[in-house]
Tab-separated table of C-alpha atoms and ligand atoms in Angstrom:
chain	number	residue	atom	x	y	z
U	1	UNK	CA	131.198	123.009	-16.892
U	2	UNK	CA	134.504	122.525	-18.293
U	3	UNK	CA	134.895	123.039	-22.053
U	4	UNK	CA	137.182	122.586	-24.557
U	5	UNK	CA	136.107	125.029	-27.816
U	6	UNK	CA	139.245	122.974	-29.664
U	7	UNK	CA	137.185	119.855	-29.273
U	8	UNK	CA	134.321	121.425	-31.977
U	9	UNK	CA	133.252	118.855	-34.240
U	10	UNK	CA	130.699	119.934	-36.402
U	11	UNK	CA	129.772	118.400	-39.803
U	12	UNK	CA	130.303	120.108	-42.629
U	13	UNK	CA	128.962	119.703	-46.240
U	14	UNK	CA	131.516	119.298	-48.519
U	15	UNK	CA	130.424	117.993	-51.761
U	16	UNK	CA	126.732	116.241	-53.166
U	17	UNK	CA	125.316	114.043	-50.481
U	18	UNK	CA	129.174	114.367	-48.783
U	19	UNK	CA	129.754	115.579	-44.954
U	20	UNK	CA	132.905	115.597	-42.692
U	21	UNK	CA	133.191	115.347	-39.624
U	22	UNK	CA	136.189	118.223	-38.459
U	23	UNK	CA	136.705	120.299	-35.545
U	24	UNK	CA	135.244	124.249	-36.612
U	25	UNK	CA	136.814	127.044	-34.943
U	26	UNK	CA	134.225	128.834	-32.443
U	27	UNK	CA	133.579	131.596	-32.901
U	28	UNK	CA	134.802	134.259	-30.407
U	29	UNK	CA	132.096	135.092	-28.084
U	30	UNK	CA	130.713	138.953	-27.365
U	31	UNK	CA	129.438	140.407	-25.368
U	32	UNK	CA	125.885	139.682	-25.924
U	33	UNK	CA	126.267	135.839	-26.514
U	34	UNK	CA	126.325	132.452	-25.500
U	35	UNK	CA	128.084	129.084	-25.515
U	36	UNK	CA	125.915	126.623	-26.314
U	37	UNK	CA	127.067	122.891	-25.763
U	38	UNK	CA	124.320	121.863	-28.869
U	39	UNK	CA	123.201	118.496	-27.553
U	40	UNK	CA	120.361	117.527	-29.929
U	41	UNK	CA	119.690	118.467	-33.624
U	42	UNK	CA	117.318	117.269	-35.475
U	43	UNK	CA	117.447	117.101	-39.727
U	44	UNK	CA	115.041	119.292	-41.440
U	45	UNK	CA	113.845	119.108	-44.554
U	46	UNK	CA	116.087	121.939	-46.392
U	47	UNK	CA	119.690	120.704	-44.597
U	48	UNK	CA	118.152	117.477	-46.545
U	49	UNK	CA	117.966	119.560	-49.794
U	50	UNK	CA	121.153	121.230	-49.002
U	51	UNK	CA	122.878	117.968	-48.456
U	52	UNK	CA	121.062	116.313	-51.721
U	53	UNK	CA	121.810	119.284	-53.847
U	54	UNK	CA	123.894	121.621	-52.102
U	55	UNK	CA	122.267	124.769	-52.768
U	56	UNK	CA	118.390	125.871	-52.535
U	57	UNK	CA	117.110	128.221	-55.058
U	58	UNK	CA	120.071	130.779	-55.058
U	59	UNK	CA	121.511	130.112	-51.926
U	60	UNK	CA	124.667	128.073	-53.840
U	61	UNK	CA	126.736	126.005	-50.560
U	62	UNK	CA	130.468	126.974	-52.140
U	63	UNK	CA	132.276	126.569	-49.353
U	64	UNK	CA	132.279	123.825	-46.441
U	65	UNK	CA	128.908	124.049	-44.640
U	66	UNK	CA	127.485	123.442	-41.313
U	67	UNK	CA	124.333	121.954	-41.263
U	68	UNK	CA	121.758	121.736	-38.697
U	69	UNK	CA	118.895	124.531	-37.410
U	70	UNK	CA	116.624	122.457	-34.935
U	71	UNK	CA	118.599	122.484	-32.081
U	72	UNK	CA	118.909	122.340	-27.929
U	73	UNK	CA	121.461	122.381	-25.627
U	74	UNK	CA	123.671	123.247	-21.985
U	75	UNK	CA	125.164	127.079	-21.894
U	76	UNK	CA	128.646	126.413	-21.133
U	77	UNK	CA	129.657	129.888	-20.585
U	78	UNK	CA	127.981	133.201	-21.184
U	79	UNK	CA	129.224	136.983	-22.774
U	80	UNK	CA	129.280	139.817	-20.460
U	81	UNK	CA	126.497	141.643	-20.442
U	82	UNK	CA	123.911	138.626	-21.072
U	83	UNK	CA	121.701	138.623	-18.426
U	84	UNK	CA	118.987	135.867	-19.093
U	85	UNK	CA	120.072	132.973	-19.173
U	86	UNK	CA	123.429	131.440	-17.128
U	87	UNK	CA	125.950	128.105	-17.481
U	88	UNK	CA	124.655	124.637	-16.991
U	89	UNK	CA	121.162	126.456	-18.286
U	90	UNK	CA	119.352	124.029	-20.376
U	91	UNK	CA	118.321	126.343	-23.803
U	92	UNK	CA	116.497	125.853	-27.145
U	93	UNK	CA	117.994	127.831	-30.253
U	94	UNK	CA	115.823	129.997	-32.503
U	95	UNK	CA	118.640	129.729	-35.610
U	96	UNK	CA	117.257	133.266	-37.418
U	97	UNK	CA	119.087	135.871	-35.659
U	98	UNK	CA	117.983	139.181	-37.325
U	99	UNK	CA	118.567	142.761	-37.776
U	100	UNK	CA	116.341	144.088	-34.989
U	101	UNK	CA	116.319	148.184	-36.316
U	102	UNK	CA	114.840	147.180	-39.422
U	103	UNK	CA	110.927	148.215	-40.146
U	104	UNK	CA	109.792	144.338	-40.756
U	105	UNK	CA	112.336	143.641	-37.341
U	106	UNK	CA	110.204	146.969	-35.487
U	107	UNK	CA	106.583	146.201	-36.908
U	108	UNK	CA	107.202	142.183	-34.419
U	109	UNK	CA	107.418	140.311	-38.011
U	110	UNK	CA	111.522	139.783	-37.433
U	111	UNK	CA	110.732	136.782	-39.817
U	112	UNK	CA	110.431	139.386	-42.973
U	113	UNK	CA	113.440	140.737	-41.611
U	114	UNK	CA	115.751	140.907	-45.158
U	115	UNK	CA	119.056	140.942	-42.859
U	116	UNK	CA	118.284	137.951	-40.905
U	117	UNK	CA	121.366	135.492	-40.782
U	118	UNK	CA	119.720	131.253	-40.642
U	119	UNK	CA	121.115	129.012	-39.032
U	120	UNK	CA	123.028	126.279	-41.883
U	121	UNK	CA	121.900	128.908	-44.383
U	122	UNK	CA	125.144	129.838	-46.792
U	123	UNK	CA	127.676	131.626	-44.965
U	124	UNK	CA	126.075	130.850	-42.031
U	125	UNK	CA	127.258	127.578	-40.462
U	126	UNK	CA	124.599	125.332	-38.805
U	127	UNK	CA	124.104	123.414	-35.490
U	128	UNK	CA	125.550	120.368	-36.248
U	129	UNK	CA	128.585	120.516	-33.974
U	130	UNK	CA	129.164	120.251	-30.108
U	131	UNK	CA	129.946	124.207	-29.572
U	132	UNK	CA	127.585	126.860	-31.283
U	133	UNK	CA	127.627	131.035	-30.217
U	134	UNK	CA	124.181	132.635	-30.866
U	135	UNK	CA	122.988	135.811	-29.441
U	136	UNK	CA	120.767	135.590	-26.113
U	137	UNK	CA	118.099	137.028	-27.627
U	138	UNK	CA	117.804	134.222	-29.651
U	139	UNK	CA	118.601	131.323	-26.805
U	140	UNK	CA	115.448	130.174	-24.382
U	141	UNK	CA	115.680	128.560	-21.216
U	142	UNK	CA	114.269	125.275	-21.514
U	143	UNK	CA	111.901	124.573	-18.347
U	144	UNK	CA	112.919	121.373	-16.232
U	145	UNK	CA	110.418	118.971	-17.526
U	146	UNK	CA	111.463	119.320	-20.873
U	147	UNK	CA	113.751	117.336	-22.738
U	148	UNK	CA	116.814	118.636	-24.728
U	149	UNK	CA	114.699	116.773	-27.717
U	150	UNK	CA	110.996	118.701	-27.369
U	151	UNK	CA	113.486	121.586	-27.259
U	152	UNK	CA	115.381	120.580	-30.482
U	153	UNK	CA	111.743	120.414	-32.006
U	154	UNK	CA	110.578	123.934	-31.081
U	155	UNK	CA	111.619	125.397	-33.989
U	156	UNK	CA	109.193	123.196	-36.263
U	157	UNK	CA	106.897	123.337	-33.976
U	158	UNK	CA	106.987	127.777	-34.639
U	159	UNK	CA	106.918	126.795	-38.011
U	160	UNK	CA	103.026	125.196	-37.359
U	161	UNK	CA	101.791	127.618	-34.187
U	162	UNK	CA	102.057	130.485	-36.640
U	163	UNK	CA	101.277	128.478	-40.185
U	164	UNK	CA	97.795	128.038	-37.318
U	165	UNK	CA	97.793	131.840	-35.825
U	166	UNK	CA	98.164	132.820	-39.708
U	167	UNK	CA	95.050	130.728	-40.810
U	168	UNK	CA	93.384	132.741	-38.127
U	169	UNK	CA	92.019	128.778	-37.175
U	170	UNK	CA	89.581	129.133	-34.430
U	171	UNK	CA	87.156	126.851	-31.892
U	172	UNK	CA	85.010	124.967	-34.094
U	173	UNK	CA	86.685	125.247	-37.195
U	174	UNK	CA	87.043	122.437	-39.772
U	175	UNK	CA	91.250	121.952	-40.899
U	176	UNK	CA	92.755	120.645	-43.755
U	177	UNK	CA	96.270	119.307	-43.937
U	178	UNK	CA	98.201	118.680	-47.131
U	179	UNK	CA	101.210	116.804	-45.952
U	180	UNK	CA	101.917	114.843	-43.443
U	181	UNK	CA	105.687	115.367	-42.812
U	182	UNK	CA	106.899	116.685	-39.512
U	183	UNK	CA	105.372	120.374	-40.790
U	184	UNK	CA	102.382	119.249	-41.759
U	185	UNK	CA	101.989	116.813	-38.714
U	186	UNK	CA	102.590	119.704	-36.191
U	187	UNK	CA	100.575	122.407	-37.574
U	188	UNK	CA	97.833	119.135	-37.137
U	189	UNK	CA	98.389	119.630	-33.723
U	190	UNK	CA	99.056	123.468	-33.300
U	191	UNK	CA	95.311	123.517	-34.943
U	192	UNK	CA	94.102	120.919	-32.764
U	193	UNK	CA	95.179	123.106	-29.786
U	194	UNK	CA	94.182	126.330	-31.168
U	195	UNK	CA	90.560	124.536	-30.582
U	196	UNK	CA	90.106	123.430	-34.757
U	197	UNK	CA	86.309	120.691	-34.067
U	198	UNK	CA	88.169	118.848	-36.689
U	199	UNK	CA	91.551	118.383	-38.410
U	200	UNK	CA	92.052	116.342	-41.442
U	201	UNK	CA	95.209	114.833	-43.398
U	202	UNK	CA	96.400	114.629	-47.060
U	203	UNK	CA	99.401	112.472	-48.005
U	204	UNK	CA	100.152	110.618	-51.291
U	205	UNK	CA	102.496	108.022	-48.548
U	206	UNK	CA	100.572	105.697	-46.629
U	207	UNK	CA	102.965	105.263	-43.630
U	208	UNK	CA	102.876	109.254	-43.146
U	209	UNK	CA	99.172	108.353	-42.951
U	210	UNK	CA	99.470	105.802	-40.583
U	211	UNK	CA	101.396	107.401	-37.901
U	212	UNK	CA	99.120	110.585	-38.214
U	213	UNK	CA	96.420	108.124	-37.885
U	214	UNK	CA	97.865	107.872	-33.785
U	215	UNK	CA	98.896	112.074	-33.895
U	216	UNK	CA	95.719	114.742	-33.702
U	217	UNK	CA	94.808	113.955	-36.949
U	218	UNK	CA	90.722	112.949	-36.729
U	219	UNK	CA	91.046	112.106	-40.512
U	220	UNK	CA	93.497	110.472	-43.331
U	221	UNK	CA	93.199	110.637	-46.581
U	222	UNK	CA	95.184	108.190	-48.437
U	223	UNK	CA	95.611	110.452	-52.003
U	224	UNK	CA	95.461	109.080	-55.510
U	225	UNK	CA	98.515	109.792	-57.984
U	226	UNK	CA	97.933	111.858	-61.086
U	227	UNK	CA	96.963	109.594	-63.897
U	228	UNK	CA	99.542	109.466	-66.501
U	229	UNK	CA	99.424	112.676	-68.560
U	230	UNK	CA	96.420	114.064	-66.172
U	231	UNK	CA	97.986	118.092	-66.489
U	232	UNK	CA	98.268	119.334	-62.730
U	233	UNK	CA	95.048	121.614	-62.677
U	234	UNK	CA	92.632	118.732	-63.797
U	235	UNK	CA	94.395	116.532	-61.133
U	236	UNK	CA	93.625	118.453	-58.712
U	237	UNK	CA	89.931	119.543	-59.457
U	238	UNK	CA	89.472	115.815	-59.046
U	239	UNK	CA	90.672	115.710	-56.564
U	240	UNK	CA	88.834	118.418	-54.259
U	241	UNK	CA	85.900	117.156	-55.753
U	242	UNK	CA	86.332	113.931	-54.757
U	243	UNK	CA	87.325	114.696	-51.345
U	244	UNK	CA	84.342	117.349	-50.191
U	245	UNK	CA	82.187	114.409	-51.211
U	246	UNK	CA	84.040	112.244	-48.291
U	247	UNK	CA	84.271	114.669	-46.418
U	248	UNK	CA	80.600	116.318	-47.185
U	249	UNK	CA	81.807	120.113	-47.408
U	250	UNK	CA	85.136	122.373	-47.833
U	251	UNK	CA	87.534	123.165	-44.583
U	252	UNK	CA	87.526	126.732	-43.163
U	253	UNK	CA	91.214	126.792	-43.490
U	254	UNK	CA	93.429	124.286	-45.537
U	255	UNK	CA	97.451	124.382	-44.722
U	256	UNK	CA	99.156	123.258	-47.292
U	257	UNK	CA	102.731	122.269	-45.941
U	258	UNK	CA	103.800	119.580	-49.599
U	259	UNK	CA	105.068	123.218	-51.591
U	260	UNK	CA	103.577	120.935	-54.541
U	261	UNK	CA	101.277	122.951	-56.838
U	262	UNK	CA	98.539	119.739	-57.135
U	263	UNK	CA	98.725	120.623	-53.360
U	264	UNK	CA	98.382	125.270	-53.363
U	265	UNK	CA	95.466	124.312	-56.245
U	266	UNK	CA	94.165	122.108	-53.792
U	267	UNK	CA	93.898	124.588	-51.207
U	268	UNK	CA	91.870	127.116	-52.735
U	269	UNK	CA	89.324	124.577	-54.230
U	270	UNK	CA	89.348	122.774	-50.556
U	271	UNK	CA	88.678	125.568	-48.892
U	272	UNK	CA	84.802	127.035	-48.165
U	273	UNK	CA	84.371	131.063	-49.482
U	274	UNK	CA	85.675	133.444	-47.063
U	275	UNK	CA	88.553	131.014	-45.426
U	276	UNK	CA	92.130	130.854	-45.330
U	277	UNK	CA	94.623	128.850	-47.814
U	278	UNK	CA	97.500	128.958	-46.238
U	279	UNK	CA	100.802	128.326	-48.004
U	280	UNK	CA	103.481	126.982	-45.959
U	281	UNK	CA	105.554	123.829	-48.267
U	282	UNK	CA	108.302	125.549	-50.145
U	283	UNK	CA	108.020	124.074	-53.943
U	284	UNK	CA	108.497	125.606	-57.158
U	285	UNK	CA	109.272	129.267	-57.294
U	286	UNK	CA	106.019	129.864	-59.981
U	287	UNK	CA	102.652	127.760	-59.914
U	288	UNK	CA	99.368	128.037	-60.931
U	289	UNK	CA	96.694	128.957	-58.867
U	290	UNK	CA	92.619	129.315	-59.687
U	291	UNK	CA	92.407	132.980	-59.313
U	292	UNK	CA	89.385	133.231	-60.259
U	293	UNK	CA	88.341	131.133	-57.569
U	294	UNK	CA	90.671	132.769	-55.634
U	295	UNK	CA	88.765	136.252	-56.769
U	296	UNK	CA	85.214	135.443	-56.686
U	297	UNK	CA	85.037	132.793	-53.145
U	298	UNK	CA	87.705	135.403	-51.726
U	299	UNK	CA	89.101	133.224	-50.431
U	300	UNK	CA	92.455	134.691	-48.254
U	301	UNK	CA	95.665	132.953	-49.341
U	302	UNK	CA	98.419	133.389	-47.436
U	303	UNK	CA	102.157	133.258	-47.419
U	304	UNK	CA	103.763	131.786	-43.880
U	305	UNK	CA	107.401	132.244	-43.378
U	306	UNK	CA	108.907	131.122	-40.297
U	307	UNK	CA	107.472	132.355	-37.108
U	308	UNK	CA	107.641	135.902	-35.960
U	309	UNK	CA	105.968	136.905	-32.803
U	310	UNK	CA	102.885	134.698	-33.756
U	311	UNK	CA	100.640	137.829	-34.426
U	312	UNK	CA	102.655	141.092	-35.171
U	313	UNK	CA	100.752	142.594	-32.448
U	314	UNK	CA	102.115	140.292	-29.631
U	315	UNK	CA	104.694	141.378	-27.791
U	316	UNK	CA	104.932	137.296	-27.127
U	317	UNK	CA	107.588	135.432	-29.190
U	318	UNK	CA	106.822	132.347	-31.153
U	319	UNK	CA	109.674	130.004	-28.942
U	320	UNK	CA	108.232	130.915	-25.579
U	321	UNK	CA	104.388	130.193	-26.643
U	322	UNK	CA	105.985	127.297	-28.254
U	323	UNK	CA	107.747	125.946	-24.937
U	324	UNK	CA	104.417	126.817	-23.039
U	325	UNK	CA	102.400	124.589	-24.897
U	326	UNK	CA	105.016	121.493	-24.487
U	327	UNK	CA	105.117	121.854	-20.616
U	328	UNK	CA	101.451	122.990	-20.780
U	329	UNK	CA	100.652	119.664	-22.074
U	330	UNK	CA	98.245	120.537	-25.118
U	331	UNK	CA	101.386	119.309	-28.093
U	332	UNK	CA	103.535	116.711	-27.448
U	333	UNK	CA	106.259	116.653	-29.995
U	334	UNK	CA	107.570	113.637	-28.933
U	335	UNK	CA	105.862	111.410	-30.786
U	336	UNK	CA	107.535	112.590	-33.657
U	337	UNK	CA	110.979	111.735	-33.028
U	338	UNK	CA	110.884	108.054	-34.761
U	339	UNK	CA	115.189	108.219	-34.969
U	340	UNK	CA	118.653	109.278	-33.508
U	341	UNK	CA	122.324	108.673	-34.811
U	342	UNK	CA	125.395	110.078	-32.813
U	343	UNK	CA	126.551	113.438	-34.290
U	344	UNK	CA	129.422	111.310	-35.697
U	345	UNK	CA	126.955	109.663	-38.181
U	346	UNK	CA	125.282	112.639	-39.356
U	347	UNK	CA	126.081	111.589	-42.578
U	348	UNK	CA	124.193	108.386	-41.836
U	349	UNK	CA	120.928	110.873	-40.937
U	350	UNK	CA	121.219	112.817	-43.482
U	351	UNK	CA	121.252	109.638	-45.797
U	352	UNK	CA	118.484	108.693	-43.902
U	353	UNK	CA	116.085	111.276	-44.097
U	354	UNK	CA	117.286	111.783	-48.029
U	355	UNK	CA	116.251	108.020	-48.448
U	356	UNK	CA	113.545	107.681	-45.700
U	357	UNK	CA	110.329	105.550	-46.590
U	358	UNK	CA	110.091	103.473	-43.819
U	359	UNK	CA	108.108	105.700	-41.511
U	360	UNK	CA	110.705	107.685	-40.422
U	361	UNK	CA	109.404	111.447	-39.282
U	362	UNK	CA	112.076	113.273	-37.373
U	363	UNK	CA	114.826	111.917	-37.574
U	364	UNK	CA	117.191	113.624	-34.431
U	365	UNK	CA	121.504	113.813	-34.187
U	366	UNK	CA	122.522	113.232	-30.599
U	367	UNK	CA	125.694	114.967	-29.292
U	368	UNK	CA	127.191	113.429	-26.120
U	369	UNK	CA	130.321	115.360	-26.158
I	1	NAD	P1	108.129	116.175	-45.828
I	1	NAD	O1	108.778	115.867	-47.147
I	1	NAD	O2	108.700	115.824	-44.488
I	1	NAD	O3	106.862	116.122	-46.098
I	1	NAD	C1	106.122	116.954	-47.197
I	1	NAD	C2	104.824	115.359	-46.966
I	1	NAD	O4	104.437	115.963	-48.421
I	1	NAD	C3	105.611	114.514	-47.429
I	1	NAD	O5	104.389	113.056	-46.291
I	1	NAD	C4	104.906	114.004	-49.034
I	1	NAD	O6	104.709	112.547	-48.973
I	1	NAD	C5	103.892	114.997	-48.999
I	1	NAD	N1	104.014	115.305	-50.224
I	1	NAD	C6	104.021	115.851	-50.859
I	1	NAD	N2	103.756	115.655	-52.326
I	1	NAD	C7	102.550	115.750	-52.284
I	1	NAD	C8	101.626	115.943	-52.894
I	1	NAD	N3	101.632	116.393	-54.156
I	1	NAD	N4	100.606	115.330	-52.558
I	1	NAD	C9	100.258	114.764	-51.297
I	1	NAD	N5	101.309	114.600	-50.250
I	1	NAD	C10	102.316	115.282	-50.747
I	1	NAD	O7	109.126	117.996	-45.922
I	1	NAD	P2	108.497	118.952	-43.929
I	1	NAD	O8	109.888	119.303	-42.962
I	1	NAD	O9	107.171	118.408	-43.667
I	1	NAD	O10	108.170	120.439	-44.661
I	1	NAD	C11	106.933	120.520	-44.831
I	1	NAD	C12	107.121	120.991	-46.585
I	1	NAD	O11	107.052	123.077	-45.725
I	1	NAD	C13	108.523	121.475	-47.299
I	1	NAD	O12	108.282	122.220	-48.345
I	1	NAD	C14	109.261	122.379	-46.371
I	1	NAD	O13	110.234	122.590	-47.214
I	1	NAD	C15	107.932	123.316	-45.660
I	1	NAD	N6	108.567	123.975	-44.472
I	1	NAD	C16	108.469	125.677	-45.207
I	1	NAD	C17	108.302	126.962	-43.677
I	1	NAD	C18	108.009	127.884	-43.751
I	1	NAD	O14	108.863	128.433	-43.084
I	1	NAD	N7	107.166	128.481	-45.276
I	1	NAD	C19	108.932	125.797	-42.751
I	1	NAD	C20	109.815	124.776	-42.809
I	1	NAD	C21	109.547	123.912	-43.407
I	2	ZN	ZN1	115.306	142.990	-39.521
């Protein structure tokens, strides 16, 4: 394969809702690095957040930043010490490069590494580009029967699978997921694959639930919005009571995939005593929780941050596990891809993801170069 690193067309965020398509320099290939010709990048909520606000919490975009971190592509060059992948291999890129030496990395919980450099998080550039240099231990070969589009969905699938692992979902469990975005839906698929007997999803948007009817869920609940002036917790309690009446029970596990305070509260209220309320969504930094309920009913509230070795005692990484679920047909991610854009139209892709209320689930950007 021939390649020209001078032609590194990249989608750089240069202001509020402003992408500039420009050639960016390609970092030098180190001995343990792989040069990937990125072919597919999915747009994620964090890309949209940076696009809209140019910041997430304390992370501010002060220099042009290439967005994108859900990617797959084809290897075009390898460093002198690379042994696990070869030129022409089709690969998925795990976007967070950790230090590999700290206590968290050594314990297998590398998602908690304080030195992680994550694609499209300032100052680290993302993968909405033609060429991306990445260490080989964060590159995973895709089997022949898995498309690059599916490969780009291994990232959010890993989030869903890790959340289900953290929740300790067991065969026969009743699992309730709040939020029918890509992360919520992939969490449902992972829960089904883990043997959940009933997977229930809830959202405020009818089109999202229409989609969920066709994907990995048994029951879809359309939530009412809070009444005018209704305090969050009043709403959460009222809505949870209605849901419990409707389902006839609480769930063994509730996974919040919205980050909304009302949903985090509901995650606790809707969990059976002794069950797990798992927080995947990222919302306001501080929120009010029904703590006495958590204490006296022993609800296990757990956070989820990205993914790691799935369970700290497992030696198997999240990416290979997610890829094997695709290969075995246990989880199908293809239906989530509702829209695609060529890389030259990255601005339009991000605007669509920002304003999309047209049934879009996962928007992917395709690079044909
Ligand atoms: P998304 O915005 O596409 O989906 C969120 C869904 O939640 C939407 O369908 C929305 O209608 C629904 N929702 C929002 N507020 C609600 C409410 N009050 N009641 C009911 N439904 C509500 O986002 P996504 O890409 O699916 O990601 C979901 C969440 O997970 C986001 O908060 C994202 O930041 C977070 N996330 C966390 C991690 C992690 O490592 N913890 C990784 C990826 C994404
Ligand atoms: Zn580390």
